[in-house]
PDB file of C-alpha atoms in Angstrom:
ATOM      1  CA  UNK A   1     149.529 248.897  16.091  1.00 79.00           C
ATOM      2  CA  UNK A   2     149.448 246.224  18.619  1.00 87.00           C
ATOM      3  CA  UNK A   3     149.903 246.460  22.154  1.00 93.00           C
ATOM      4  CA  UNK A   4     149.606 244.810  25.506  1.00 96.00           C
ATOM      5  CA  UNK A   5     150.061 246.577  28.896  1.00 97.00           C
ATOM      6  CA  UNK A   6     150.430 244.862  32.177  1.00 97.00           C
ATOM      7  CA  UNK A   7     150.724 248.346  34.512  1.00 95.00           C
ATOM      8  CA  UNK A   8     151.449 245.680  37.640  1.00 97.00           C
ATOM      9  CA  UNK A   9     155.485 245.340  37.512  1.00 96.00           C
ATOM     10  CA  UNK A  10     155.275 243.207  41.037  1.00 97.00           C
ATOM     11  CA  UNK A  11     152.411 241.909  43.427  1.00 97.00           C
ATOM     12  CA  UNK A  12     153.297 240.608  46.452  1.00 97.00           C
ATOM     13  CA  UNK A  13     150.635 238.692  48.587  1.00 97.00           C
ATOM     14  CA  UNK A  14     150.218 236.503  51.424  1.00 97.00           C
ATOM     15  CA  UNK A  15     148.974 232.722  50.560  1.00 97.00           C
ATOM     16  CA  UNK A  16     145.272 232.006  50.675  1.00 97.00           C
ATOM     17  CA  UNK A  17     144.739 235.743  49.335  1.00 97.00           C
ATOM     18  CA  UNK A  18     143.158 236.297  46.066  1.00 97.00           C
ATOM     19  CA  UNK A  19     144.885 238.472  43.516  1.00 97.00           C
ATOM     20  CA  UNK A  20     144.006 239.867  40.137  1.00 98.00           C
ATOM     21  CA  UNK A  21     146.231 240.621  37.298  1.00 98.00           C
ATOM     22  CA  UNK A  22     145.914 243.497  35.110  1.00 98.00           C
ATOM     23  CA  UNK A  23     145.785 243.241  31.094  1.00 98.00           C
ATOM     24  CA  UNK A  24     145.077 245.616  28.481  1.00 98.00           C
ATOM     25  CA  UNK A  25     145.352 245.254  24.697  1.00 97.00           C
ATOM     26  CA  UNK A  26     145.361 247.520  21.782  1.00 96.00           C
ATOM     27  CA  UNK A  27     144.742 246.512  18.633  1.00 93.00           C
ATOM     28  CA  UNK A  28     142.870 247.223  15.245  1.00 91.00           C
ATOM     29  CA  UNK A  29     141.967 244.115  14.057  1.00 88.00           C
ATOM     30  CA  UNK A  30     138.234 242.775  14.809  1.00 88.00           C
ATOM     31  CA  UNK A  31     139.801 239.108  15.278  1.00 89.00           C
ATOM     32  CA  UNK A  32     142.848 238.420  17.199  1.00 91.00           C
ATOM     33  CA  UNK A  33     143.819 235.976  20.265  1.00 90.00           C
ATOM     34  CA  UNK A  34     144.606 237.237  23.622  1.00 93.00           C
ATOM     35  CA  UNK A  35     146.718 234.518  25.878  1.00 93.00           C
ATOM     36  CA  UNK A  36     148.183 233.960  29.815  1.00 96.00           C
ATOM     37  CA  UNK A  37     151.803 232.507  30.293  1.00 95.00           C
ATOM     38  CA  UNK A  38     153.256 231.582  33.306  1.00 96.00           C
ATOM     39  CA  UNK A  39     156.974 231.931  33.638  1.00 95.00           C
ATOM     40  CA  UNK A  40     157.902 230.189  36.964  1.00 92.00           C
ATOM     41  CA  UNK A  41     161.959 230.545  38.227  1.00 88.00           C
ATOM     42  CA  UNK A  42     163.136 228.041  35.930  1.00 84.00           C
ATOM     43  CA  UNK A  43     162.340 230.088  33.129  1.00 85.00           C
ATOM     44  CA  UNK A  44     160.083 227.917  30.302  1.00 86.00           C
ATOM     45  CA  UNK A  45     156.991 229.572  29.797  1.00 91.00           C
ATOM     46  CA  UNK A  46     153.442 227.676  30.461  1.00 91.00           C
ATOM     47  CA  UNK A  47     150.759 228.135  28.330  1.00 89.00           C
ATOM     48  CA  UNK A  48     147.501 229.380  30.908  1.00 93.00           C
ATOM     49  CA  UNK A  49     144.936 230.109  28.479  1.00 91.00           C
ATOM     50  CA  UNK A  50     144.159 231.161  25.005  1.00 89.00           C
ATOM     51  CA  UNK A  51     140.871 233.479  24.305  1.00 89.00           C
ATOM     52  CA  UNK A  52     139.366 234.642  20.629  1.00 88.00           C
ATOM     53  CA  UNK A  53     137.451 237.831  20.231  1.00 90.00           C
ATOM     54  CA  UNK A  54     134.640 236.154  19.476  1.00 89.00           C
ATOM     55  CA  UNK A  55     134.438 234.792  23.094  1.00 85.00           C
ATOM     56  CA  UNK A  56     133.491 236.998  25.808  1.00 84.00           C
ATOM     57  CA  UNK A  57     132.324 234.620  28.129  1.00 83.00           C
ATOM     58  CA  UNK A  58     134.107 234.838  31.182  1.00 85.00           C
ATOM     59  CA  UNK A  59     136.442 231.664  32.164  1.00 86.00           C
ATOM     60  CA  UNK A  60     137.207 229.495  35.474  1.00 87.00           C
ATOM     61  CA  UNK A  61     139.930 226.791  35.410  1.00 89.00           C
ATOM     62  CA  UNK A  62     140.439 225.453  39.102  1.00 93.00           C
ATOM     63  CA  UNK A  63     141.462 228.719  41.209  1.00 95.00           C
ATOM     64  CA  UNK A  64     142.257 230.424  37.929  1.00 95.00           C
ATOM     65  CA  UNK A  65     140.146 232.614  36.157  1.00 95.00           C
ATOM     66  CA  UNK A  66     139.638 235.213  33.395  1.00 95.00           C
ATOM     67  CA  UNK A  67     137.614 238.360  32.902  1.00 95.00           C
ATOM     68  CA  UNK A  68     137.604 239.227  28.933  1.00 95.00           C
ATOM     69  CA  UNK A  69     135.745 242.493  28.402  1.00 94.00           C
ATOM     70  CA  UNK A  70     136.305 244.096  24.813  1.00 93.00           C
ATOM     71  CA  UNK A  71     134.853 247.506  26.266  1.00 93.00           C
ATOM     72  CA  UNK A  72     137.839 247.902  27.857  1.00 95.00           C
ATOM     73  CA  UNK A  73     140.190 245.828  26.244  1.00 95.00           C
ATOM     74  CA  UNK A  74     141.023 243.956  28.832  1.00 96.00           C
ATOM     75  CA  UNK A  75     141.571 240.712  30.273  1.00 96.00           C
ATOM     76  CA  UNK A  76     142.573 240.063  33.591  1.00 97.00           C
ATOM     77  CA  UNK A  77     143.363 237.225  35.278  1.00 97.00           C
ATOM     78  CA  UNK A  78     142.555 236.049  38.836  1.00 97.00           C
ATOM     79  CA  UNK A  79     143.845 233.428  41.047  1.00 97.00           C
ATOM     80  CA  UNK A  80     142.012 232.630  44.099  1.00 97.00           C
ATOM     81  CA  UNK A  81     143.066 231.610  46.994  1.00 97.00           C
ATOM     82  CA  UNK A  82     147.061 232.088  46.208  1.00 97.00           C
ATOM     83  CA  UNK A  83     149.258 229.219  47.188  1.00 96.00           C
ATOM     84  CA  UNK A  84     153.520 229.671  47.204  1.00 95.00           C
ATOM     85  CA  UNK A  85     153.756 227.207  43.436  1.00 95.00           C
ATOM     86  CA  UNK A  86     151.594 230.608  42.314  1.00 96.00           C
ATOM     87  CA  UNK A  87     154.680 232.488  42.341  1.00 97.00           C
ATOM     88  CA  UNK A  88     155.899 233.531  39.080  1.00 97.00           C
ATOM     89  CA  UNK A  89     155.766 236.079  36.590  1.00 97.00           C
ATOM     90  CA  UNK A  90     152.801 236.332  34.343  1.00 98.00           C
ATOM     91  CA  UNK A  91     152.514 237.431  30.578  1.00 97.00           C
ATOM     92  CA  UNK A  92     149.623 238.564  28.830  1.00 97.00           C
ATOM     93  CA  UNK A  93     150.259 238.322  25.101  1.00 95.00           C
ATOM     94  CA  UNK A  94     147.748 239.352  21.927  1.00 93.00           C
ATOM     95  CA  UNK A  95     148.256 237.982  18.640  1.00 88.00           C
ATOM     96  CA  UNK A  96     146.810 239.349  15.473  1.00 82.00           C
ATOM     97  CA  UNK A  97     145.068 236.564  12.580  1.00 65.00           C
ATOM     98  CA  UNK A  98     147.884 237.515  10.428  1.00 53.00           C
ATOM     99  CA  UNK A  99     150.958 238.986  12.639  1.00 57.00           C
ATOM    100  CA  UNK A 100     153.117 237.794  15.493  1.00 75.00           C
ATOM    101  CA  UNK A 101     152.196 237.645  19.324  1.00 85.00           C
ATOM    102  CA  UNK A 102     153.060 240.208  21.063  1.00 91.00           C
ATOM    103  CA  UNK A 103     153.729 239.762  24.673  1.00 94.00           C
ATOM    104  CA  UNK A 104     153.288 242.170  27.536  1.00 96.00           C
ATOM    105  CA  UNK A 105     156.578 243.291  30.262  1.00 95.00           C
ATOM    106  CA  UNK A 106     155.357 240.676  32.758  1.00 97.00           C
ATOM    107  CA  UNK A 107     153.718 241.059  36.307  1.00 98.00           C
ATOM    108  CA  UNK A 108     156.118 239.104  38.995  1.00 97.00           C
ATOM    109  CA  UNK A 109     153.469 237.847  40.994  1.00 98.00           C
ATOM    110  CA  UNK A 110     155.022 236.444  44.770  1.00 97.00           C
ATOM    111  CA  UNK A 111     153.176 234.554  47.179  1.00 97.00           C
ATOM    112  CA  UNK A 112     154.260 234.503  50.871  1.00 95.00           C
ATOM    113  CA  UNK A 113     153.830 231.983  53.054  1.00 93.00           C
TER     114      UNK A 113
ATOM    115  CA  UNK B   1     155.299 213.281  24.726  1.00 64.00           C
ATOM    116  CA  UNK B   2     158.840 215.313  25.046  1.00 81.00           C
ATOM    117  CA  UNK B   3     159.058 218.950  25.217  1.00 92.00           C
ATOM    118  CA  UNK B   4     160.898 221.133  23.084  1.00 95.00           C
ATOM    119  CA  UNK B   5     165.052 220.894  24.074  1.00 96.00           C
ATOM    120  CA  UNK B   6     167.059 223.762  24.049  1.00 96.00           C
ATOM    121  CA  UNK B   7     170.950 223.348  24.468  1.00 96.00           C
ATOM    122  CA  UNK B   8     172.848 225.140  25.831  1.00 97.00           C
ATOM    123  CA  UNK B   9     171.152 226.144  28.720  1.00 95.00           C
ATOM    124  CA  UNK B  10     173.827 228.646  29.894  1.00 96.00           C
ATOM    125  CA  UNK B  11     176.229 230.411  27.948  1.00 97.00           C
ATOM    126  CA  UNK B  12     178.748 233.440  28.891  1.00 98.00           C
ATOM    127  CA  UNK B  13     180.757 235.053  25.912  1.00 97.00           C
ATOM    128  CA  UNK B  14     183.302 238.138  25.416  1.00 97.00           C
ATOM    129  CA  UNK B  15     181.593 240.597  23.000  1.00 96.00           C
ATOM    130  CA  UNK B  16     182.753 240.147  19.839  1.00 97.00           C
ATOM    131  CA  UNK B  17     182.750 236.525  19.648  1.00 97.00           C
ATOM    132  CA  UNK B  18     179.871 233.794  18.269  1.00 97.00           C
ATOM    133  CA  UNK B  19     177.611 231.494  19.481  1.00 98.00           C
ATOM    134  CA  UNK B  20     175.231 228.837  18.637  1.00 98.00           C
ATOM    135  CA  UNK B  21     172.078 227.706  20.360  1.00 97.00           C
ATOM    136  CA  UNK B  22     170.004 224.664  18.875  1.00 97.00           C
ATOM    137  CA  UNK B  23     166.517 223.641  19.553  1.00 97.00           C
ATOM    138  CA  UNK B  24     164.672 220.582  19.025  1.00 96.00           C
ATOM    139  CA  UNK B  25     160.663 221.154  18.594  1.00 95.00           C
ATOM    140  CA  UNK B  26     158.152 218.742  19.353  1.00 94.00           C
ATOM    141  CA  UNK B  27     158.014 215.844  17.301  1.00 92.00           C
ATOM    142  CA  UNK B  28     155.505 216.746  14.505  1.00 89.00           C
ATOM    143  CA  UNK B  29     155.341 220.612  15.160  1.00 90.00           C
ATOM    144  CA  UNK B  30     155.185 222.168  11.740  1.00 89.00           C
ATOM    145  CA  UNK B  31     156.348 225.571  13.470  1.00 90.00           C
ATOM    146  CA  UNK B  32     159.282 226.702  15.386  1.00 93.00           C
ATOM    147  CA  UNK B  33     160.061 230.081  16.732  1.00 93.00           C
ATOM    148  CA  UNK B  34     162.909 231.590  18.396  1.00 96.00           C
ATOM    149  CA  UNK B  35     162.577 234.631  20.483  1.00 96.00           C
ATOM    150  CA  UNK B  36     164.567 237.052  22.554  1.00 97.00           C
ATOM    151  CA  UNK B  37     163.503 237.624  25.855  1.00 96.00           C
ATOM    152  CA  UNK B  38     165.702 240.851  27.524  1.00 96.00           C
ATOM    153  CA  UNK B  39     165.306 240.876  31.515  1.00 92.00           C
ATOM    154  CA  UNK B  40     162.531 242.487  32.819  1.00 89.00           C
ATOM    155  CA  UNK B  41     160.570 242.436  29.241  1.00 92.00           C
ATOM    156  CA  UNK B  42     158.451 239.890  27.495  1.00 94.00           C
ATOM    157  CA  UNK B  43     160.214 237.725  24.987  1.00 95.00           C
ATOM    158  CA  UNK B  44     160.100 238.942  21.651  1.00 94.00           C
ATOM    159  CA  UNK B  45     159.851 236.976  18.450  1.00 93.00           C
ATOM    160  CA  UNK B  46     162.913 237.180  16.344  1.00 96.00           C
ATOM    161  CA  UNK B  47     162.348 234.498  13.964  1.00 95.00           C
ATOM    162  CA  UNK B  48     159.193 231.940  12.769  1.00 92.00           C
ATOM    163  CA  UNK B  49     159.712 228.797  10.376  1.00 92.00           C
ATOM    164  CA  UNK B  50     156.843 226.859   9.302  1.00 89.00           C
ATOM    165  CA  UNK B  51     158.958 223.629   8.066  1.00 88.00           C
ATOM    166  CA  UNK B  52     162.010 224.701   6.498  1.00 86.00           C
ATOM    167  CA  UNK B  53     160.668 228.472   4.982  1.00 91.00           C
ATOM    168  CA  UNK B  54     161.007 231.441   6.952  1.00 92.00           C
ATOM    169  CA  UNK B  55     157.391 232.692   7.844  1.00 89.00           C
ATOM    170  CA  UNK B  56     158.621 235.806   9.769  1.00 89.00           C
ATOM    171  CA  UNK B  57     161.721 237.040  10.443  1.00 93.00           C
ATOM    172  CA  UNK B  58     160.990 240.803  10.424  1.00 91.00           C
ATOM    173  CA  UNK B  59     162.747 241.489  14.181  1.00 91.00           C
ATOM    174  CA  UNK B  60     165.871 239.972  13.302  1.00 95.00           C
ATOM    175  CA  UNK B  61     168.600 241.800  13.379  1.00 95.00           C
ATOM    176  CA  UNK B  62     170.144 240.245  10.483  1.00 94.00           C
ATOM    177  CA  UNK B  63     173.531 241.946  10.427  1.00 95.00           C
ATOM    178  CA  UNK B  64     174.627 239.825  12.920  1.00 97.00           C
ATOM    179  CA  UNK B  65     171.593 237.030  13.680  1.00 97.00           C
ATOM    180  CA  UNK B  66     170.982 233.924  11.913  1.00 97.00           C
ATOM    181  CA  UNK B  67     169.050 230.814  11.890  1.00 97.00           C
ATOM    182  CA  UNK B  68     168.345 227.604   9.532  1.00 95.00           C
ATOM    183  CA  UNK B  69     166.017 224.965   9.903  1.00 94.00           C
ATOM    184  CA  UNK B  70     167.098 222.890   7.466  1.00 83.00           C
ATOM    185  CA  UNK B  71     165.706 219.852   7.396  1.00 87.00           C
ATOM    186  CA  UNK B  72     162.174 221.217   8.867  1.00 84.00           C
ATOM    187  CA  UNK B  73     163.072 219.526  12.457  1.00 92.00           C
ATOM    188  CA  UNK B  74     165.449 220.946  14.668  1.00 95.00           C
ATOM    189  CA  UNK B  75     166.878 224.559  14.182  1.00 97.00           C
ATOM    190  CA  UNK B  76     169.872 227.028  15.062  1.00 97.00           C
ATOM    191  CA  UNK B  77     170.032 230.287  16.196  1.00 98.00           C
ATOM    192  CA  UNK B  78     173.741 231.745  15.488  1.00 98.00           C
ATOM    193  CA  UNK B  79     174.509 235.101  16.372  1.00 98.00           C
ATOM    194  CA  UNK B  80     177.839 236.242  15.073  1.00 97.00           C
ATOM    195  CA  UNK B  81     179.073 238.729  16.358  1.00 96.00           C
ATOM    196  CA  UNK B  82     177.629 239.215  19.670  1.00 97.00           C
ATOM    197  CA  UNK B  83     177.084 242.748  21.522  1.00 97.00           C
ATOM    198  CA  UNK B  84     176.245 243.454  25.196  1.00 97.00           C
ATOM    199  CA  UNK B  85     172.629 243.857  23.957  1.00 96.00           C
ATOM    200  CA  UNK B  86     172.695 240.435  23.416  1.00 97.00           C
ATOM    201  CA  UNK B  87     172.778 239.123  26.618  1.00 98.00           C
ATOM    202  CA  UNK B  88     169.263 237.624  27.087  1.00 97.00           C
ATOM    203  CA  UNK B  89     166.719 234.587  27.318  1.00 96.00           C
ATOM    204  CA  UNK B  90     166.558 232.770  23.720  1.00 97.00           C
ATOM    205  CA  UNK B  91     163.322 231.091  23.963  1.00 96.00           C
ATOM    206  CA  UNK B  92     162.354 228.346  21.578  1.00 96.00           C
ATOM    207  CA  UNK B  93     159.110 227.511  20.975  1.00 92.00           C
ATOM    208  CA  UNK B  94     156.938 225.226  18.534  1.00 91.00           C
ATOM    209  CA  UNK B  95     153.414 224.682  17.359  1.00 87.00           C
ATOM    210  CA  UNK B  96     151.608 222.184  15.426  1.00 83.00           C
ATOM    211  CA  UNK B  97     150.631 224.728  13.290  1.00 71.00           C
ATOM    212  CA  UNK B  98     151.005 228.568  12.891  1.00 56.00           C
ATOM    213  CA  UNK B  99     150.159 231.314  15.206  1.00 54.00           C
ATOM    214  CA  UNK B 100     147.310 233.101  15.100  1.00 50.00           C
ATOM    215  CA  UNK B 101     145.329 229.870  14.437  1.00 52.00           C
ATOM    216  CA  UNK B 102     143.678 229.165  17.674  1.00 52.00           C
ATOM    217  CA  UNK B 103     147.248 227.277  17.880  1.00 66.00           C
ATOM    218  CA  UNK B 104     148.903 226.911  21.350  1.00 77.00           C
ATOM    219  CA  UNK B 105     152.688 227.299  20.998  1.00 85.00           C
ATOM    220  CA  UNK B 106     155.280 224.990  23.494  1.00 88.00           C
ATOM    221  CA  UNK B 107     158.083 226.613  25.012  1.00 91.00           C
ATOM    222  CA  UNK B 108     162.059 225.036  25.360  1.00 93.00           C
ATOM    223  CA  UNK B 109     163.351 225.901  28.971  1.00 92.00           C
ATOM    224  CA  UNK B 110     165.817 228.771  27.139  1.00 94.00           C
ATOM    225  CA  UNK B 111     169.223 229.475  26.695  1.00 96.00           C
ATOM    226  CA  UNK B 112     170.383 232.245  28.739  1.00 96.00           C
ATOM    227  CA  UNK B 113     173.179 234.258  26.988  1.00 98.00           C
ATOM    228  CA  UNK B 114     175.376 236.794  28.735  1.00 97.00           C
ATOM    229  CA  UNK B 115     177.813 238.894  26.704  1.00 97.00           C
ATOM    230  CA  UNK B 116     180.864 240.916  29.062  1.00 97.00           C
TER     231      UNK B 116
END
């Protein structure tokens, strides 16, 4: 079966800190997608960034970036240098070639000024 | 390019009674999904049309949930009658194709339900 922990409920930081959220997967299937969302306060979710299995290499996108390592299922995503607009809560989601996504509970992630 | 449009955004209903929420995919997205997303969890796919066929609807609790998409553009999520349980996010979401394709799906801003 399919899974996707995200053991950090809340993070709270202060700007200009760096902060890494946790992701691990379980799954059975050799191919399958692993993706970020950000869900700011006004609820529509933002697509981050989608990853195959196929694709270890690690990714940086501005002051985001993502660790994918298969060994231990995970895939955690870092923000440097936090700003305030980074505040949100984050989903991790894994979807299977031939089943639905399946999202993780969600880290709230809050940046203080 | 629009986003996908959800309406209403905010609804508050006495168990028991029905509702209706609509959603309006991006122009040319093959695939819509609705999902339920219950505070403090991640949403939760209820339903998936590709055009007018249901691809998935195996989370649905179809005693009381339904949804159409008849004419392959804009759909309807009805739920009929509606339980405290209910009260959530309903998230809609399309793609311009399926999931699982390397396919990045767009997200509606959400209808947030509450049932008393």
């Amino acid at each position: 079966a399919q899974k996707v922990t995200q053991a950090q409920t809340e993070i709270s930081v202060v700007e200009k800190e760096d902060v890494t959220l946790d992701c691990v997967y379980e799954t059975r299937d050799t191919t399958y997608y692993l993706f970020w969302y950000k869900q700011p306060p006004s609820g529509e979710l933002v697509f981050l960034i989608r990853r195959n299995s196929f694709d270890e290499q690690n990714e940086i996108s501005g002051r985001y970036s993502w660790n994918f390592q298969k060994s231990t299922s995970s895939f955690n995503f870092t923000i440097t240098a936090s700003q305030v607009v980074d505040s949100a809560v984050y989903f991790c989601a894994l979807s299977e070639t031939a089943s639905k996504i399946i999202f993780g509970s969600g880290t709230r992630l809050s940046i203080r000024p | 390019e629009a986003g996908v449009a959800q309406s209403p955004r905010y609804k508050i209903i006495e168990k028991r009674q029905s509702v209706a929420f609509w959603c309006n995919p991006i122009s040319g997205h093959a695939t819509l999904y609705w999902y339920q997303q219950i505070l403090g969890q991640g949403p939760k796919l209820l339903i998936q049309f590709q055009n007018n066929g249901v691809v998935d609807d195996s989370q649905l609790p179809k005693d009381r949930f339904s949804a159409e998409r008849l004419k392959g553009v804009d759909s309807t999520l009805k739920i009929q009658p509606a339980k405290l349980e209910d009260s959530a996010v309903y998230l809609c979401a399309s793609s311009f194709l399926g999931r699982g394709r390397n396919n990045e799906q767009f997200f509606g801003p959400g209808t947030r339900l509450t049932v008393l």
